[in-house]
């Protein structure tokens, strides 16, 4: 099976700081791949390379079979509609209502509406994250957990095939975090998306991961299922599971 | 090491940033001319820019007119030339003081708010979020704002000039018992196209500069809340300086073409 995302030997540095040092991964359809790593290990940098918010220094990087660094702006914008991105801080447009937040990408990609009208799509997407009643609220009126859900809805509205989650549970209390994880699982079933999830929340990883990669020193340090890795004798791997 | 030495050098930073602003401006023209256009957002930005500064510009204009007239009147009286007051005030407000003072007010009000708004959108990754949803934040945020300031600052200047002339009239009316008609007759008899056209033309450049610098500073602001503050602050400082430079150039150019 062709991987949805194929990364091989990816390098990225900022000045003298080598963040990614030959990182590789393959994400397959229907899979939840979790990447864990310490704060500052370059997890967000990796995701940003995938959607070309950052340019990698070298290495192969293909999304849905297309070489990301070589695409034209037009091709890239089209590819980006197939890849959802949930930001670490939700990144809702704070001068717009929830409705306008969801409308924003949709109106600029009318081909994604597939004959539905904007209103129906917004309502149904908000319903699937359980927040249909917030449609006319401003982001600042919502709690952190609700903002995260709206951000997810804004991602889902373009019906992406892959969703990249940057620490979906960071900054949330354990109960809200659990709700977000359940939501992510439900979304995956409802919308048939593959997910690349970055986290240092091991509870999240345990529930959601089909497969895990441990990122240390900018490389894949270890790889496997949660159960396998949690049994690992390697102290650097074990440190994540205490 | 030479590398660090140059990195610390303010002069190098200055040239580097000038180059970046230049590229930013070029990108603006490229994106402004290509579809799709964000018409609705442009109108909204025009409204915001105008609405935000209308009161401030009005107040400044009024006081400018009052003060200018109060201060120059005694001197003109000494020369027995108080009949030339409207003409003198009209020319100085329309040609120079009005555009520059009001553009400076706009740089402070509009430039800083654009810098802060885009800066905070940048650091909270809202701009990145637009980008990854396959939309063009430059078009939506930058092009609309620069166009809005380019169109609205001239209107604000005209509005401010009018209020300033009215302020001047109030003083003339009280001190010299000049009627409304007489005052404005005298003002407009003095003003020719050689005064009006360059004075209005340069305000478009002022508006463009305010929008350009505000957007540039905000859009390229660095991480952190300090970055947002710096974006707002430097937007005002740089835009204000640029206004004086542009004004100087405008006066030189007008001098050539209109032979003052
Ligand atoms: N645009 C940038 N310019 C310079 N350095 C950067 C940039 N982005 C990230 N870095 C650096 O790269 C390193 C990795 O950053 P990254 O944001 O990927 O960490 P992370 O693994 O996501 O951490 P966290 O769990 O705290 O979010 C950090 O040391 C950071 O300072
Ligand atoms: Mg991160």
CSV table of N, CA and C in Angstrom, one decimal, chain A residues 48 51 53 77 80-81 83 85 87-89 91-96 104-105 108-109 154 158, chain B residues 38 40-41 44 117 120-121 124-137 140 223:
chain,number,residue,atom,x,y,z
A,48,UNK,N,5.4,21.3,10.6
A,48,UNK,CA,5.4,22.4,9.7
A,48,UNK,C,6.1,22.2,8.4
A,51,UNK,N,3.5,20.6,5.9
A,51,UNK,CA,2.6,21.5,5.2
A,51,UNK,C,3.3,22.7,4.6
A,53,UNK,N,5.1,25.0,5.9
A,53,UNK,CA,5.3,26.3,6.6
A,53,UNK,C,6.7,26.5,6.9
A,77,UNK,N,-1.4,24.8,-2.4
A,77,UNK,CA,-2.6,25.2,-1.8
A,77,UNK,C,-3.7,24.1,-1.9
A,80,UNK,N,-2.9,21.3,0.4
A,80,UNK,CA,-3.2,21.7,1.8
A,80,UNK,C,-4.6,21.5,2.2
A,81,UNK,N,-5.5,21.5,1.2
A,81,UNK,CA,-6.9,21.2,1.6
A,81,UNK,C,-7.2,19.8,1.9
A,83,UNK,N,-5.0,18.1,3.7
A,83,UNK,CA,-4.2,17.9,4.9
A,83,UNK,C,-4.7,18.9,6.0
A,85,UNK,N,-4.7,20.6,9.7
A,85,UNK,CA,-3.6,20.9,10.7
A,85,UNK,C,-4.3,21.5,11.9
A,87,UNK,N,-3.5,23.3,15.3
A,87,UNK,CA,-2.4,23.9,15.9
A,87,UNK,C,-2.3,23.7,17.4
A,88,UNK,N,-1.1,23.8,17.9
A,88,UNK,CA,-0.9,23.6,19.4
A,88,UNK,C,-1.8,24.5,20.2
A,89,UNK,N,-1.9,25.8,19.7
A,89,UNK,CA,-2.7,26.8,20.4
A,89,UNK,C,-4.1,27.0,19.8
A,91,UNK,N,-5.3,28.4,17.4
A,91,UNK,CA,-5.1,29.4,16.3
A,91,UNK,C,-6.5,29.7,15.6
A,92,UNK,N,-7.5,29.9,16.4
A,92,UNK,CA,-8.8,30.4,15.8
A,92,UNK,C,-8.6,31.8,15.4
A,93,UNK,N,-9.3,32.3,14.4
A,93,UNK,CA,-9.3,33.7,14.0
A,93,UNK,C,-10.0,34.5,15.0
A,94,UNK,N,-9.4,35.3,15.8
A,94,UNK,CA,-10.1,35.8,17.0
A,94,UNK,C,-10.9,37.0,16.6
A,95,UNK,N,-10.9,37.5,15.4
A,95,UNK,CA,-11.8,38.6,15.1
A,95,UNK,C,-13.0,38.1,14.4
A,96,UNK,N,-13.1,36.8,14.2
A,96,UNK,CA,-14.3,36.3,13.5
A,96,UNK,C,-15.1,35.4,14.5
A,104,UNK,N,-14.3,30.6,6.5
A,104,UNK,CA,-13.2,31.1,5.8
A,104,UNK,C,-12.5,30.2,4.8
A,105,UNK,N,-12.1,29.0,5.3
A,105,UNK,CA,-11.5,28.1,4.3
A,105,UNK,C,-12.5,27.6,3.2
A,108,UNK,N,-13.2,29.9,0.2
A,108,UNK,CA,-12.1,30.0,-0.7
A,108,UNK,C,-11.8,28.7,-1.4
A,109,UNK,N,-12.5,27.6,-1.1
A,109,UNK,CA,-12.4,26.4,-1.8
A,109,UNK,C,-13.7,25.8,-2.1
A,154,UNK,N,-12.9,23.4,12.1
A,154,UNK,CA,-12.5,24.2,11.0
A,154,UNK,C,-11.6,23.4,10.0
A,158,UNK,N,-13.1,21.0,5.4
A,158,UNK,CA,-12.6,20.8,4.0
A,158,UNK,C,-12.5,19.3,3.7
B,38,UNK,N,-10.4,40.1,-2.5
B,38,UNK,CA,-11.1,40.0,-1.3
B,38,UNK,C,-11.9,41.3,-1.1
B,40,UNK,N,-15.0,42.1,-0.2
B,40,UNK,CA,-15.8,42.4,1.0
B,40,UNK,C,-14.9,42.8,2.2
B,41,UNK,N,-13.8,42.1,2.3
B,41,UNK,CA,-12.8,42.5,3.4
B,41,UNK,C,-12.2,43.8,3.1
B,44,UNK,N,-14.6,46.3,4.4
B,44,UNK,CA,-14.7,46.3,5.9
B,44,UNK,C,-13.4,47.0,6.4
B,117,UNK,N,-2.4,44.2,15.3
B,117,UNK,CA,-3.3,43.1,15.0
B,117,UNK,C,-2.7,42.0,14.2
B,120,UNK,N,-0.2,40.1,16.4
B,120,UNK,CA,-0.7,39.1,17.3
B,120,UNK,C,-1.3,37.9,16.5
B,121,UNK,N,-1.8,38.1,15.3
B,121,UNK,CA,-2.3,37.0,14.5
B,121,UNK,C,-1.1,36.1,14.1
B,124,UNK,N,0.1,34.1,17.3
B,124,UNK,CA,-0.8,33.0,17.7
B,124,UNK,C,-1.1,32.1,16.6
B,125,UNK,N,-0.3,32.2,15.6
B,125,UNK,CA,-0.3,31.2,14.4
B,125,UNK,C,-1.6,31.3,13.6
B,126,UNK,N,-2.3,32.4,13.7
B,126,UNK,CA,-3.5,32.5,12.9
B,126,UNK,C,-3.2,32.7,11.4
B,127,UNK,N,-2.1,33.4,11.2
B,127,UNK,CA,-1.6,33.5,9.8
B,127,UNK,C,-1.2,32.2,9.2
B,128,UNK,N,-0.5,31.4,10.0
B,128,UNK,CA,-0.1,30.1,9.6
B,128,UNK,C,-1.3,29.2,9.3
B,129,UNK,N,-2.3,29.4,10.2
B,129,UNK,CA,-3.5,28.6,10.0
B,129,UNK,C,-4.2,28.9,8.7
B,130,UNK,N,-4.2,30.1,8.3
B,130,UNK,CA,-4.8,30.5,7.0
B,130,UNK,C,-4.0,29.8,5.9
B,131,UNK,N,-2.7,29.9,6.0
B,131,UNK,CA,-1.8,29.3,5.0
B,131,UNK,C,-2.1,27.8,4.9
B,132,UNK,N,-2.1,27.1,6.0
B,132,UNK,CA,-2.3,25.6,5.8
B,132,UNK,C,-3.7,25.2,5.4
B,133,UNK,N,-4.6,26.1,5.5
B,133,UNK,CA,-5.9,25.7,4.9
B,133,UNK,C,-6.0,26.0,3.4
B,134,UNK,N,-4.8,26.3,2.8
B,134,UNK,CA,-4.8,26.6,1.4
B,134,UNK,C,-5.4,27.9,1.0
B,135,UNK,N,-5.5,28.8,1.9
B,135,UNK,CA,-5.9,30.2,1.5
B,135,UNK,C,-4.7,31.1,1.6
B,136,UNK,N,-4.9,32.3,1.1
B,136,UNK,CA,-3.8,33.2,0.9
B,136,UNK,C,-3.9,34.4,1.9
B,137,UNK,N,-3.2,34.3,3.1
B,137,UNK,CA,-3.4,35.3,4.1
B,137,UNK,C,-2.8,36.6,3.6
B,140,UNK,N,-5.7,38.3,1.9
B,140,UNK,CA,-6.8,38.6,2.8
B,140,UNK,C,-6.4,39.7,3.8
B,223,UNK,N,8.2,36.1,17.4
B,223,UNK,CA,7.5,35.4,18.4
B,223,UNK,C,7.4,36.2,19.7
